[in-house]
Amino acid sequence: MAGGTEKTCLPGDFVPPRRLGVGLTYIPGAPAVEACRGAVDFLELSPDILCHEHVGGGARRLIPQPARLEQALRDTEGVPVVVHGLGLSIGSAHGWNPAYLELLDAVHALRPFPWHSEHLGFLTVEAPGGELNVGTPLPMPLTEEALSLLVPRGAALARRYGVPFLLENLTWYLPGLPTEGGRDEVAFLNDFVERSGCGLLLDLYNLHCNAVNHGFDAFEALGRLRLDRVVQVHVAGGDTHDGFLMDVHSDVVPEPVWELLEWVMPRAPHLAGISYELLEEAPRLTPDVVLRQLERARALWRLHPGEGALHGAA
Amino acid sequence: MALRDWQSALGQLVEARSSGRGLGPVLASLEERPLTDEERRGLREVVGTRGFSLTAEVPRWWRHLRVQRSARLTLMALRGDADAVLSDYLRAVPCFTLFFIAEGLSFLEYVARTVTRPHVRPVAELERALWTLKLAAPAWDGTVREPEPGAVLERHPAAACIPFKTSPQALLGAVLSGAPLAELEPGPHAVLVAPGVPGLWRPAEPEEARAFEACDGVTPLDTTGALAGAPVDAVRALLSMGALRFGAGGGQAVAAR
């Protein structure tokens, strides 16, 4: 494996990171992000925003944009940054995106992160004319073959940067995902963390969307999930379209998601951060509105000091 | 399950619906793929669900948004044709990126290549050239070089000189104000896009356009420092704006702004 600082991290060697607190999506120049700088303990960066993509000759290249990189470094100075990606396409069976890994290496060299995460899904597939980008992450089948693909990739990512790698549960709208032996998403995620030594980014809004759209009990699902591997929680809000609750980060956190968060917090001993996800184009998410979401998250955060804090950790 | 084949089939189905091309060819190809009967049945059934329709709409929305944000001027020039051209683009060019500018550049290239409506092509080429330059040359150090005997010139890889069939200022003014484009007075004009131009673009003098045109590939200067068909002053002007530059080893730095 090329690049990056590698440390010994065997499967099962999950080492929880230090607690950070309440965070927010980093969007350069967004008024809400600017206004809330003093109200967050960390920022969540998507490395894709730092570069331009060039696709040609059958290869993808991510070309860092120096101005964006400099602004990001300036904006995040003194604030812990965690990395949350989509472009790796970790679940693509024909291969993940090596250009994204190179970008992650560059980001890590400039601003080491305490953990990083990816969506559980695949974006790119093989097609007759070459690689196709579907344009939205599609869900993985809940099968042993999918686990066999993801487990070594997750473990390799954790080794590459020497910090926990987290997989995030996805919202999906397709019915009837292929599965084996009755394995559902919760069982799949549990198997993944058990075999890989990785952690989870539990997106409670995604879980809520899936529970509403596919008709299951989110609390029952959480009751079966390995909450001891949850390092970060996402909260967000969205919109409804054609009867589906959609993962678009365009609104305030709905009450059912706050209730899920209240339930999770005392049961997730290694939870190190809660972050509010927002969409740059969302007109409803004014600075005041975003600030109120962060304040509510912080109130819950303070109620639950976590296992590390009980033992005197930061 | 052959995960790779299942993903390929599902991804192509979603993309085909999203782009508006129709599912027929992908569905027909399922028989040739190494999938189980159950997997083929599952894929045929899923395309009839509301969840599949919504899944395919999501990338379409994003592609629209990406083009709207990165090809604003050209969409304005397209006027009432904008939606139809955008739909044609989505059908013709499969989704290949999640990046706003990459999608925008692809759309602008498509418009410049396919749209015949008067005056749209140069607007698309100008918008594309501006993005290309912004991405390639974020800073211009202002270094001006004096030619030496035997020096050769080349174009800055992100510079452009775009021909217009009417005054570019009048055309862009009409695009932005919504005035009729057909009433613009015809005549040959050109716009120079280069890293040393304040604001990155300005109308080009006819001699500058000729000099830029003459410098195709690696081009030697004549003994007076001119290019074939273009006077020395025009060459110096293009050099000073970074539209042209000396090939490896040529030229001598004389000033820095």
Coordinates of C-alpha atoms in Angstrom, one line a residue:
Chain A
M1 CA 0.0 0.0 0.0
A2 CA 1.4 3.4 -1.0
G3 CA 1.7 6.5 1.1
G4 CA 0.4 7.4 4.5
T5 CA 1.7 6.7 7.9
E6 CA 0.9 3.1 8.7
K7 CA 0.6 1.7 12.2
T8 CA -0.2 -1.8 13.4
C9 CA -3.9 -2.1 13.7
L10 CA -5.1 -5.6 13.7
P11 CA -8.8 -6.6 13.2
G12 CA -10.5 -6.2 16.6
D13 CA -8.0 -3.5 17.6
F14 CA -10.6 -0.8 17.7
V15 CA -9.2 2.1 19.6
P16 CA -11.7 4.8 20.3
P17 CA -10.5 8.4 19.6
R18 CA -10.7 11.2 22.1
R19 CA -14.0 13.0 22.5
L20 CA -14.4 16.1 20.5
G21 CA -17.9 17.4 21.1
V22 CA -20.3 19.0 18.6
G23 CA -19.4 19.6 15.0
L24 CA -20.7 21.0 11.7
T25 CA -20.2 20.4 8.0
Y26 CA -17.5 22.6 6.7
I27 CA -18.7 24.6 3.7
P28 CA -16.2 27.4 2.7
G29 CA -17.8 30.8 2.9
A30 CA -21.3 29.5 3.9
P31 CA -22.8 32.2 6.2
A32 CA -24.2 29.5 8.6
V33 CA -20.8 27.9 9.0
E34 CA -19.1 31.3 9.5
A35 CA -21.7 32.3 12.1
C36 CA -21.3 29.1 14.1
R37 CA -17.5 28.9 14.3
G38 CA -17.5 29.6 18.0
A39 CA -20.2 27.1 18.6
V40 CA -18.5 24.0 17.3
D41 CA -15.8 21.7 18.7
F42 CA -14.9 20.2 15.3
L43 CA -15.6 20.6 11.6
E44 CA -16.4 17.8 9.2
L45 CA -14.6 18.2 5.9
S46 CA -15.4 16.5 2.6
P47 CA -12.0 16.4 0.8
D48 CA -13.8 16.6 -2.6
I49 CA -14.5 20.3 -2.1
L50 CA -10.8 21.0 -2.2
C51 CA -10.3 19.8 -5.7
H52 CA -11.5 19.6 -9.3
E53 CA -12.0 16.3 -11.1
H54 CA -10.7 15.6 -14.5
V55 CA -11.9 12.4 -16.2
G56 CA -10.1 11.4 -19.4
G57 CA -8.3 8.6 -21.0
G58 CA -10.1 6.1 -18.8
A59 CA -8.7 7.6 -15.6
R60 CA -10.0 9.9 -12.9
R61 CA -7.7 12.6 -11.6
L62 CA -8.5 14.8 -8.6
I63 CA -6.5 18.0 -9.0
P64 CA -6.1 20.0 -5.8
Q65 CA -7.1 23.6 -6.1
P66 CA -4.5 25.6 -4.1
A67 CA -6.9 28.5 -3.3
R68 CA -9.5 26.2 -1.8
L69 CA -6.9 24.2 0.1
E70 CA -5.4 27.4 1.6
Q71 CA -8.8 28.7 2.5
A72 CA -9.7 25.4 4.2
L73 CA -6.5 25.3 6.2
R74 CA -7.1 28.9 7.2
D75 CA -10.7 28.4 8.1
T76 CA -10.0 25.3 10.2
E77 CA -6.9 26.5 12.0
G78 CA -7.1 25.5 15.6
V79 CA -10.2 23.4 15.1
P80 CA -10.1 19.6 14.9
V81 CA -11.1 18.4 11.5
V82 CA -12.6 15.0 10.7
V83 CA -12.9 13.7 7.2
H84 CA -16.1 12.4 5.6
G85 CA -16.0 11.2 2.1
L86 CA -18.2 9.9 -0.7
G87 CA -15.9 9.7 -3.6
L88 CA -13.9 6.7 -2.6
S89 CA -16.8 4.4 -3.6
I90 CA -15.7 1.9 -1.0
G91 CA -18.2 -0.6 -2.1
S92 CA -17.5 -0.8 -5.8
A93 CA -16.6 -4.4 -6.5
H94 CA -14.6 -3.5 -9.7
G95 CA -12.3 -1.3 -7.6
W96 CA -12.5 1.8 -5.4
N97 CA -11.3 5.3 -6.5
P98 CA -7.5 5.5 -6.2
A99 CA -7.5 9.2 -7.0
Y100 CA -9.6 9.8 -3.9
L101 CA -7.1 7.9 -1.8
E102 CA -4.3 10.1 -3.1
L103 CA -6.4 13.2 -2.1
L104 CA -7.0 11.7 1.3
D105 CA -3.2 11.2 1.7
A106 CA -2.6 14.8 0.8
V107 CA -5.2 16.1 3.3
H108 CA -3.9 13.9 6.0
A109 CA -0.3 15.2 5.4
L110 CA -1.6 18.8 5.8
R111 CA -4.1 18.3 8.5
P112 CA -4.0 15.0 10.3
F113 CA -7.5 13.9 11.3
P114 CA -8.6 11.9 14.4
W115 CA -10.8 9.6 12.3
H116 CA -12.3 9.5 8.8
S117 CA -15.5 8.0 7.4
E118 CA -17.1 6.9 4.2
H119 CA -20.7 6.0 3.1
L120 CA -21.6 2.4 2.9
G121 CA -22.3 2.1 -0.7
F122 CA -21.0 2.2 -4.3
L123 CA -20.9 5.1 -6.8
T124 CA -19.1 3.7 -9.7
V125 CA -19.7 0.6 -11.8
E126 CA -18.3 -1.1 -14.9
A127 CA -20.2 -0.3 -18.1
P128 CA -19.6 -1.0 -21.8
G129 CA -18.0 2.4 -22.4
G130 CA -15.8 2.3 -19.3
E131 CA -16.5 3.2 -15.7
L132 CA -19.9 4.8 -15.0
N133 CA -20.5 7.1 -12.1
V134 CA -24.1 6.4 -11.1
G135 CA -24.4 9.9 -9.5
T136 CA -25.7 8.8 -6.2
P137 CA -24.4 6.1 -3.8
L138 CA -26.3 2.9 -4.2
P139 CA -26.7 0.4 -1.3
M140 CA -24.7 -2.8 -0.9
P141 CA -26.4 -6.2 -1.0
L142 CA -26.4 -7.5 2.6
T143 CA -24.3 -10.5 1.7
E144 CA -21.2 -12.3 2.7
E145 CA -19.5 -11.4 -0.6
A146 CA -20.1 -7.7 0.1
L147 CA -18.6 -8.1 3.6
S148 CA -15.6 -9.9 2.1
L149 CA -15.1 -6.8 -0.1
L150 CA -15.6 -4.2 2.6
V151 CA -13.8 -5.7 5.6
P152 CA -10.3 -5.7 4.2
R153 CA -10.8 -2.3 2.6
G154 CA -12.0 -0.8 5.9
A155 CA -9.1 -2.4 7.8
A156 CA -6.6 -1.1 5.2
L157 CA -8.0 2.4 5.5
A158 CA -7.6 2.3 9.3
R159 CA -4.0 1.1 8.9
R160 CA -3.2 3.7 6.2
Y161 CA -3.8 6.6 8.5
G162 CA -3.4 5.0 11.9
V163 CA -6.8 6.3 13.1
P164 CA -10.2 4.7 13.2
F165 CA -12.1 4.3 10.0
L166 CA -15.8 4.6 10.2
L167 CA -18.5 3.3 7.9
E168 CA -21.7 5.3 7.7
N169 CA -25.2 3.8 7.3
L170 CA -26.8 4.9 4.1
T171 CA -30.3 6.1 3.2
W172 CA -31.7 4.1 0.2
Y173 CA -35.0 4.0 -1.6
L174 CA -34.7 0.7 -3.5
P175 CA -36.9 -2.1 -2.0
G176 CA -35.8 -5.7 -1.5
L177 CA -32.0 -5.5 -1.3
P178 CA -30.4 -8.9 -1.8
T179 CA -29.6 -10.5 1.5
E180 CA -28.5 -13.8 3.0
G181 CA -29.8 -15.7 6.0
G182 CA -32.1 -12.8 7.0
R183 CA -29.1 -10.5 7.5
D184 CA -30.4 -6.9 7.7
E185 CA -28.4 -3.6 7.7
V186 CA -27.8 -3.8 11.4
A187 CA -26.4 -7.3 11.3
F188 CA -24.3 -6.3 8.3
L189 CA -22.8 -3.3 10.1
N190 CA -22.2 -5.4 13.2
D191 CA -20.4 -8.1 11.1
F192 CA -18.4 -5.4 9.5
V193 CA -17.1 -3.8 12.7
E194 CA -16.5 -7.1 14.3
R195 CA -14.3 -8.4 11.4
S196 CA -12.6 -5.2 10.4
G197 CA -11.8 -3.5 13.7
C198 CA -13.4 -0.4 12.3
G199 CA -16.0 1.9 13.8
L200 CA -19.4 3.4 12.8
L201 CA -20.6 6.8 11.9
L202 CA -24.2 6.4 12.9
D203 CA -26.4 8.7 10.8
L204 CA -29.5 8.9 12.8
Y205 CA -31.3 10.9 10.1
N206 CA -30.5 8.2 7.5
L207 CA -31.7 5.5 9.9
H208 CA -34.9 7.5 10.5
C209 CA -35.5 7.9 6.7
N210 CA -35.0 4.1 6.2
A211 CA -37.3 3.3 9.1
V212 CA -40.0 5.5 7.7
N213 CA -39.6 4.6 4.1
H214 CA -39.2 0.8 4.6
G215 CA -41.4 0.5 7.7
F216 CA -39.3 -0.7 10.6
D217 CA -38.7 0.4 14.1
A218 CA -35.6 2.5 14.4
F219 CA -35.3 2.0 18.2
E220 CA -35.5 -1.8 17.7
A221 CA -32.7 -1.5 15.1
L222 CA -30.6 0.6 17.4
G223 CA -31.1 -1.9 20.2
R224 CA -29.3 -4.5 18.1
L225 CA -26.5 -2.3 16.7
R226 CA -23.0 -2.4 18.2
L227 CA -23.2 1.0 19.8
D228 CA -19.9 0.4 21.4
R229 CA -18.4 1.0 17.9
V230 CA -20.2 4.2 17.3
V231 CA -17.6 7.1 17.2
Q232 CA -19.6 9.8 15.5
V233 CA -23.3 10.5 15.0
H234 CA -24.8 12.6 12.2
V235 CA -28.1 14.5 12.7
A236 CA -29.8 16.3 9.9
G237 CA -33.2 17.0 8.4
G238 CA -34.7 16.7 4.9
D239 CA -37.7 16.8 2.7
T240 CA -40.4 14.4 1.6
H241 CA -40.8 13.5 -2.1
D242 CA -43.3 11.1 -3.6
G243 CA -44.0 9.7 -0.2
F244 CA -40.3 9.1 0.7
L245 CA -38.4 10.9 3.4
M246 CA -35.2 12.0 1.7
D247 CA -31.6 12.4 2.8
V248 CA -31.0 16.0 1.6
H249 CA -29.8 17.9 4.7
S250 CA -32.1 20.8 3.8
D251 CA -34.0 21.3 7.1
V252 CA -33.8 21.2 10.9
V253 CA -33.4 18.0 12.7
P254 CA -36.9 16.4 13.1
E255 CA -38.1 15.5 16.6
P256 CA -37.9 11.7 16.0
V257 CA -34.2 12.1 15.2
W258 CA -33.5 14.0 18.4
E259 CA -35.3 11.2 20.3
L260 CA -33.1 8.7 18.7
L261 CA -30.1 10.7 19.7
E262 CA -31.2 10.9 23.3
W263 CA -31.6 7.2 23.3
V264 CA -28.2 6.5 21.8
M265 CA -26.1 8.8 23.8
P266 CA -26.1 7.0 27.1
R267 CA -25.6 3.7 25.3
A268 CA -22.7 4.7 23.0
P269 CA -19.6 4.7 25.4
H270 CA -17.1 5.7 22.7
L271 CA -19.1 8.4 21.0
A272 CA -16.6 11.2 20.2
G273 CA -18.7 13.6 18.2
I274 CA -22.1 14.7 17.1
S275 CA -22.3 16.7 13.9
Y276 CA -25.1 18.5 12.2
E277 CA -25.1 18.0 8.4
L278 CA -26.3 20.8 6.2
L279 CA -26.6 21.5 2.5
E280 CA -25.1 24.6 1.1
E281 CA -28.1 25.3 -1.1
A282 CA -30.7 25.0 1.8
P283 CA -32.4 28.4 2.2
R284 CA -34.1 27.4 5.4
L285 CA -30.8 26.8 7.2
T286 CA -30.0 30.4 8.2
P287 CA -27.2 31.0 10.7
D288 CA -29.7 31.3 13.6
V289 CA -31.5 28.1 12.7
V290 CA -28.2 26.2 12.5
L291 CA -27.0 27.7 15.7
R292 CA -30.1 26.4 17.5
Q293 CA -29.5 22.9 16.1
L294 CA -25.9 23.0 17.5
E295 CA -27.1 24.3 20.9
R296 CA -29.6 21.5 21.2
A297 CA -26.9 18.9 20.3
R298 CA -24.6 20.5 22.8
A299 CA -27.2 20.3 25.6
L300 CA -27.4 16.6 25.0
W301 CA -23.7 16.2 24.7
R302 CA -23.2 17.8 28.2
L303 CA -25.7 15.4 29.7
H304 CA -23.6 12.4 28.8
P305 CA -19.9 12.8 29.5
G306 CA -19.0 9.4 28.0
E307 CA -16.7 6.6 29.2
G308 CA -13.5 8.5 28.4
A309 CA -14.5 11.6 30.4
L310 CA -15.4 9.4 33.4
H311 CA -11.8 8.2 33.4
G312 CA -10.4 11.7 33.1
A313 CA -9.7 11.7 29.3
A314 CA -10.1 14.9 27.3
Chain B
M1 CA -24.0 -13.5 -6.1
A2 CA -21.6 -12.0 -8.6
L3 CA -21.3 -8.7 -6.8
R4 CA -19.4 -7.0 -9.6
D5 CA -22.0 -7.9 -12.2
W6 CA -25.0 -7.1 -10.0
Q7 CA -23.6 -3.7 -9.2
S8 CA -22.9 -3.1 -12.9
A9 CA -26.4 -4.0 -13.9
L10 CA -28.1 -2.0 -11.1
G11 CA -25.9 1.0 -11.7
Q12 CA -26.5 1.0 -15.4
L13 CA -30.3 0.7 -14.9
V14 CA -30.3 3.7 -12.5
E15 CA -28.1 5.8 -14.8
A16 CA -30.2 4.9 -17.9
R17 CA -33.4 6.0 -16.2
S18 CA -31.8 9.1 -14.7
S19 CA -30.4 10.2 -18.1
G20 CA -33.7 9.6 -19.9
R21 CA -32.3 7.1 -22.3
G22 CA -34.6 4.3 -21.3
L23 CA -34.0 0.9 -19.7
G24 CA -34.6 -1.4 -22.7
P25 CA -31.0 -2.1 -23.7
V26 CA -29.8 -2.7 -20.1
L27 CA -32.8 -5.0 -19.3
A28 CA -32.1 -6.9 -22.5
S29 CA -28.5 -7.4 -21.5
L30 CA -29.4 -9.0 -18.2
E31 CA -29.6 -12.4 -19.9
E32 CA -26.0 -12.2 -21.0
R33 CA -24.7 -11.3 -17.6
P34 CA -23.4 -13.9 -15.1
L35 CA -26.3 -13.4 -12.7
T36 CA -28.6 -15.9 -11.1
D37 CA -32.3 -16.2 -12.2
E38 CA -33.2 -14.7 -8.8
E39 CA -30.9 -11.7 -9.3
R40 CA -32.3 -11.1 -12.8
R41 CA -35.8 -11.3 -11.6
G42 CA -35.0 -8.9 -8.7
L43 CA -33.5 -6.3 -11.1
R44 CA -36.5 -6.5 -13.5
E45 CA -38.9 -6.1 -10.6
V46 CA -37.0 -3.2 -8.9
V47 CA -37.2 -0.9 -12.0
G48 CA -41.0 -0.8 -11.6
T49 CA -40.9 0.5 -8.1
R50 CA -41.3 4.1 -6.8
G51 CA -38.1 3.6 -4.9
F52 CA -36.2 3.0 -8.1
S53 CA -37.8 6.0 -9.8
L54 CA -36.7 8.2 -6.9
T55 CA -33.2 6.7 -6.8
A56 CA -32.8 7.6 -10.5
E57 CA -34.2 11.2 -10.0
V58 CA -31.6 12.1 -7.4
P59 CA -28.6 12.1 -9.7
R60 CA -30.7 13.9 -12.3
W61 CA -31.5 16.7 -9.8
W62 CA -27.8 17.0 -8.9
R63 CA -26.7 17.1 -12.6
H64 CA -29.2 19.9 -13.2
L65 CA -27.9 21.8 -10.2
R66 CA -24.3 21.3 -11.2
V67 CA -24.9 22.7 -14.7
Q68 CA -27.1 25.5 -13.4
R69 CA -24.3 26.6 -11.1
S70 CA -21.4 26.3 -13.5
A71 CA -22.9 27.3 -16.9
R72 CA -25.0 30.2 -15.9
L73 CA -24.1 32.5 -18.8
T74 CA -24.7 29.8 -21.4
L75 CA -28.0 28.8 -20.0
M76 CA -29.0 32.4 -20.1
A77 CA -27.9 32.6 -23.8
L78 CA -30.0 29.5 -24.5
R79 CA -33.1 31.3 -23.3
G80 CA -36.2 29.1 -23.8
D81 CA -34.2 26.2 -25.2
A82 CA -32.2 25.8 -22.0
D83 CA -34.3 23.0 -20.5
A84 CA -34.5 21.1 -23.8
V85 CA -30.7 21.4 -24.3
L86 CA -30.1 20.3 -20.8
S87 CA -32.3 17.2 -21.2
D88 CA -30.5 16.4 -24.5
Y89 CA -27.2 16.7 -22.7
L90 CA -28.2 14.4 -19.9
R91 CA -29.3 11.8 -22.5
A92 CA -26.2 12.1 -24.6
V93 CA -23.5 12.3 -21.9
P94 CA -23.7 9.6 -19.2
C95 CA -23.1 10.7 -15.6
F96 CA -19.4 10.6 -15.0
T97 CA -18.7 12.9 -12.0
L98 CA -20.1 14.4 -8.8
F99 CA -18.0 17.6 -9.3
F100 CA -19.7 20.8 -10.3
I101 CA -17.1 22.3 -12.6
A102 CA -16.4 19.0 -14.3
E103 CA -20.0 18.6 -15.1
G104 CA -20.3 22.2 -16.2
L105 CA -17.3 21.9 -18.5
S106 CA -18.8 18.8 -20.1
F107 CA -22.1 20.6 -20.6
L108 CA -20.4 23.7 -22.1
E109 CA -18.4 21.5 -24.5
Y110 CA -21.6 19.7 -25.5
V111 CA -23.3 23.1 -26.2
A112 CA -20.4 24.4 -28.2
R113 CA -20.4 21.2 -30.2
T114 CA -24.1 20.7 -30.9
V115 CA -26.1 23.9 -30.5
T116 CA -26.7 25.8 -33.7
R117 CA -28.7 28.7 -32.3
P118 CA -26.9 32.0 -33.3
H119 CA -24.4 33.4 -30.8
V120 CA -24.7 30.6 -28.3
R121 CA -21.5 28.8 -29.3
P122 CA -19.1 31.6 -28.5
V123 CA -20.8 32.2 -25.2
A124 CA -20.3 28.6 -24.2
E125 CA -16.7 28.6 -25.4
L126 CA -16.0 31.7 -23.4
E127 CA -17.6 30.4 -20.3
R128 CA -15.7 27.1 -20.8
A129 CA -12.4 28.9 -21.4
L130 CA -12.9 31.0 -18.2
W131 CA -13.4 27.9 -16.1
T132 CA -10.4 26.2 -17.7
L133 CA -8.2 29.2 -17.0
K134 CA -9.4 29.6 -13.4
L135 CA -8.6 25.9 -12.8
A136 CA -5.3 25.9 -14.5
A137 CA -3.7 29.2 -13.7
P138 CA -5.0 30.5 -10.3
A139 CA -2.1 33.1 -10.1
W140 CA -0.3 35.2 -12.7
D141 CA 3.1 36.3 -11.6
G142 CA 3.3 39.0 -14.3
T143 CA 6.7 38.1 -15.5
V144 CA 7.3 39.5 -18.9
R145 CA 10.0 37.9 -21.1
E146 CA 12.0 39.3 -24.0
P147 CA 12.7 37.1 -26.9
E148 CA 16.1 35.8 -27.8
P149 CA 17.4 34.7 -31.2
G150 CA 16.0 31.3 -32.1
A151 CA 13.2 31.5 -29.4
V152 CA 10.0 29.6 -30.0
L153 CA 6.5 30.5 -28.7
E154 CA 3.6 28.4 -27.6
R155 CA 0.1 29.2 -26.4
H156 CA -0.5 29.1 -22.7
P157 CA -2.3 25.8 -22.3
A158 CA -5.3 27.5 -20.7
A159 CA -5.5 30.6 -22.8
A160 CA -8.0 31.0 -25.6
C161 CA -9.0 33.4 -28.4
I162 CA -12.6 32.9 -29.2
P163 CA -14.2 34.2 -32.4
F164 CA -17.5 36.0 -32.1
K165 CA -19.8 37.0 -35.0
T166 CA -20.9 40.2 -33.2
S167 CA -19.5 42.5 -30.7
P168 CA -18.8 40.4 -27.5
Q169 CA -19.8 43.3 -25.2
A170 CA -23.0 43.8 -27.0
L171 CA -23.7 40.0 -27.0
L172 CA -23.0 39.5 -23.4
G173 CA -25.0 42.6 -22.5
A174 CA -28.0 41.2 -24.4
V175 CA -27.6 37.8 -22.8
L176 CA -27.6 39.3 -19.3
S177 CA -30.4 41.8 -20.0
G178 CA -32.6 39.5 -21.9
A179 CA -32.5 41.6 -25.0
P180 CA -33.0 39.9 -28.4
L181 CA -29.8 38.3 -29.7
A182 CA -31.0 38.3 -33.3
E183 CA -30.8 42.1 -33.6
L184 CA -27.1 42.3 -32.9
E185 CA -25.0 43.8 -35.6
P186 CA -22.9 41.1 -37.4
G187 CA -19.2 41.4 -37.7
P188 CA -16.0 39.5 -36.9
H189 CA -14.7 39.9 -33.3
A190 CA -12.7 37.9 -30.9
V191 CA -12.3 37.6 -27.1
L192 CA -9.0 36.9 -25.5
V193 CA -8.9 34.7 -22.4
A194 CA -5.5 34.7 -20.6
P195 CA -4.1 34.7 -17.1
G196 CA -2.6 38.2 -17.3
V197 CA -5.8 39.9 -18.5
P198 CA -7.5 41.8 -15.7
G199 CA -10.8 39.9 -15.1
L200 CA -9.3 37.1 -17.3
W201 CA -11.0 38.2 -20.5
R202 CA -11.2 41.2 -22.9
P203 CA -12.0 41.8 -26.6
A204 CA -9.0 41.0 -28.7
E205 CA -7.6 43.3 -31.3
P206 CA -7.7 41.7 -34.8
E207 CA -3.9 41.6 -34.9
E208 CA -3.8 39.9 -31.5
A209 CA -6.3 37.3 -32.7
R210 CA -4.1 36.7 -35.8
A211 CA -1.0 36.3 -33.6
F212 CA -2.8 33.8 -31.4
E213 CA -4.0 31.9 -34.4
A214 CA -0.5 31.9 -35.9
C215 CA 1.0 30.4 -32.8
D216 CA -0.2 26.9 -33.3
G217 CA 1.9 24.4 -31.6
V218 CA 5.6 25.3 -31.0
T219 CA 6.1 28.3 -33.4
P220 CA 9.4 30.0 -34.1
L221 CA 9.6 33.8 -34.1
D222 CA 11.1 35.5 -37.2
T223 CA 14.2 37.7 -37.0
T224 CA 12.1 40.7 -36.0
G225 CA 10.3 39.0 -33.2
A226 CA 7.1 38.6 -35.1
L227 CA 4.9 35.7 -36.1
A228 CA 3.7 35.0 -39.6
G229 CA 0.9 37.4 -40.4
A230 CA 1.1 39.1 -36.9
P231 CA 3.2 42.1 -36.0
V232 CA 5.7 42.4 -33.2
D233 CA 3.4 44.6 -31.0
A234 CA 0.7 42.0 -31.1
V235 CA 3.1 39.2 -30.1
R236 CA 4.4 41.4 -27.3
A237 CA 0.9 42.1 -26.1
L238 CA 0.0 38.4 -26.0
L239 CA 3.2 37.7 -24.2
S240 CA 2.6 40.4 -21.6
M241 CA -0.9 38.9 -20.9
G242 CA 0.4 35.4 -20.7
A243 CA -1.7 34.2 -23.7
L244 CA 1.6 33.2 -25.4
R245 CA 4.8 32.1 -23.7
F246 CA 8.2 31.0 -24.7
G247 CA 9.0 27.4 -25.2
A248 CA 11.6 25.7 -23.1
G249 CA 14.7 27.8 -22.7
G250 CA 13.4 30.7 -24.8
G251 CA 13.1 34.3 -23.7
Q252 CA 14.7 36.3 -20.9
A253 CA 12.9 37.6 -17.9
V254 CA 13.0 41.4 -17.9
A255 CA 10.3 42.6 -15.6
A256 CA 7.9 41.6 -13.0
R257 CA 4.8 43.5 -12.3

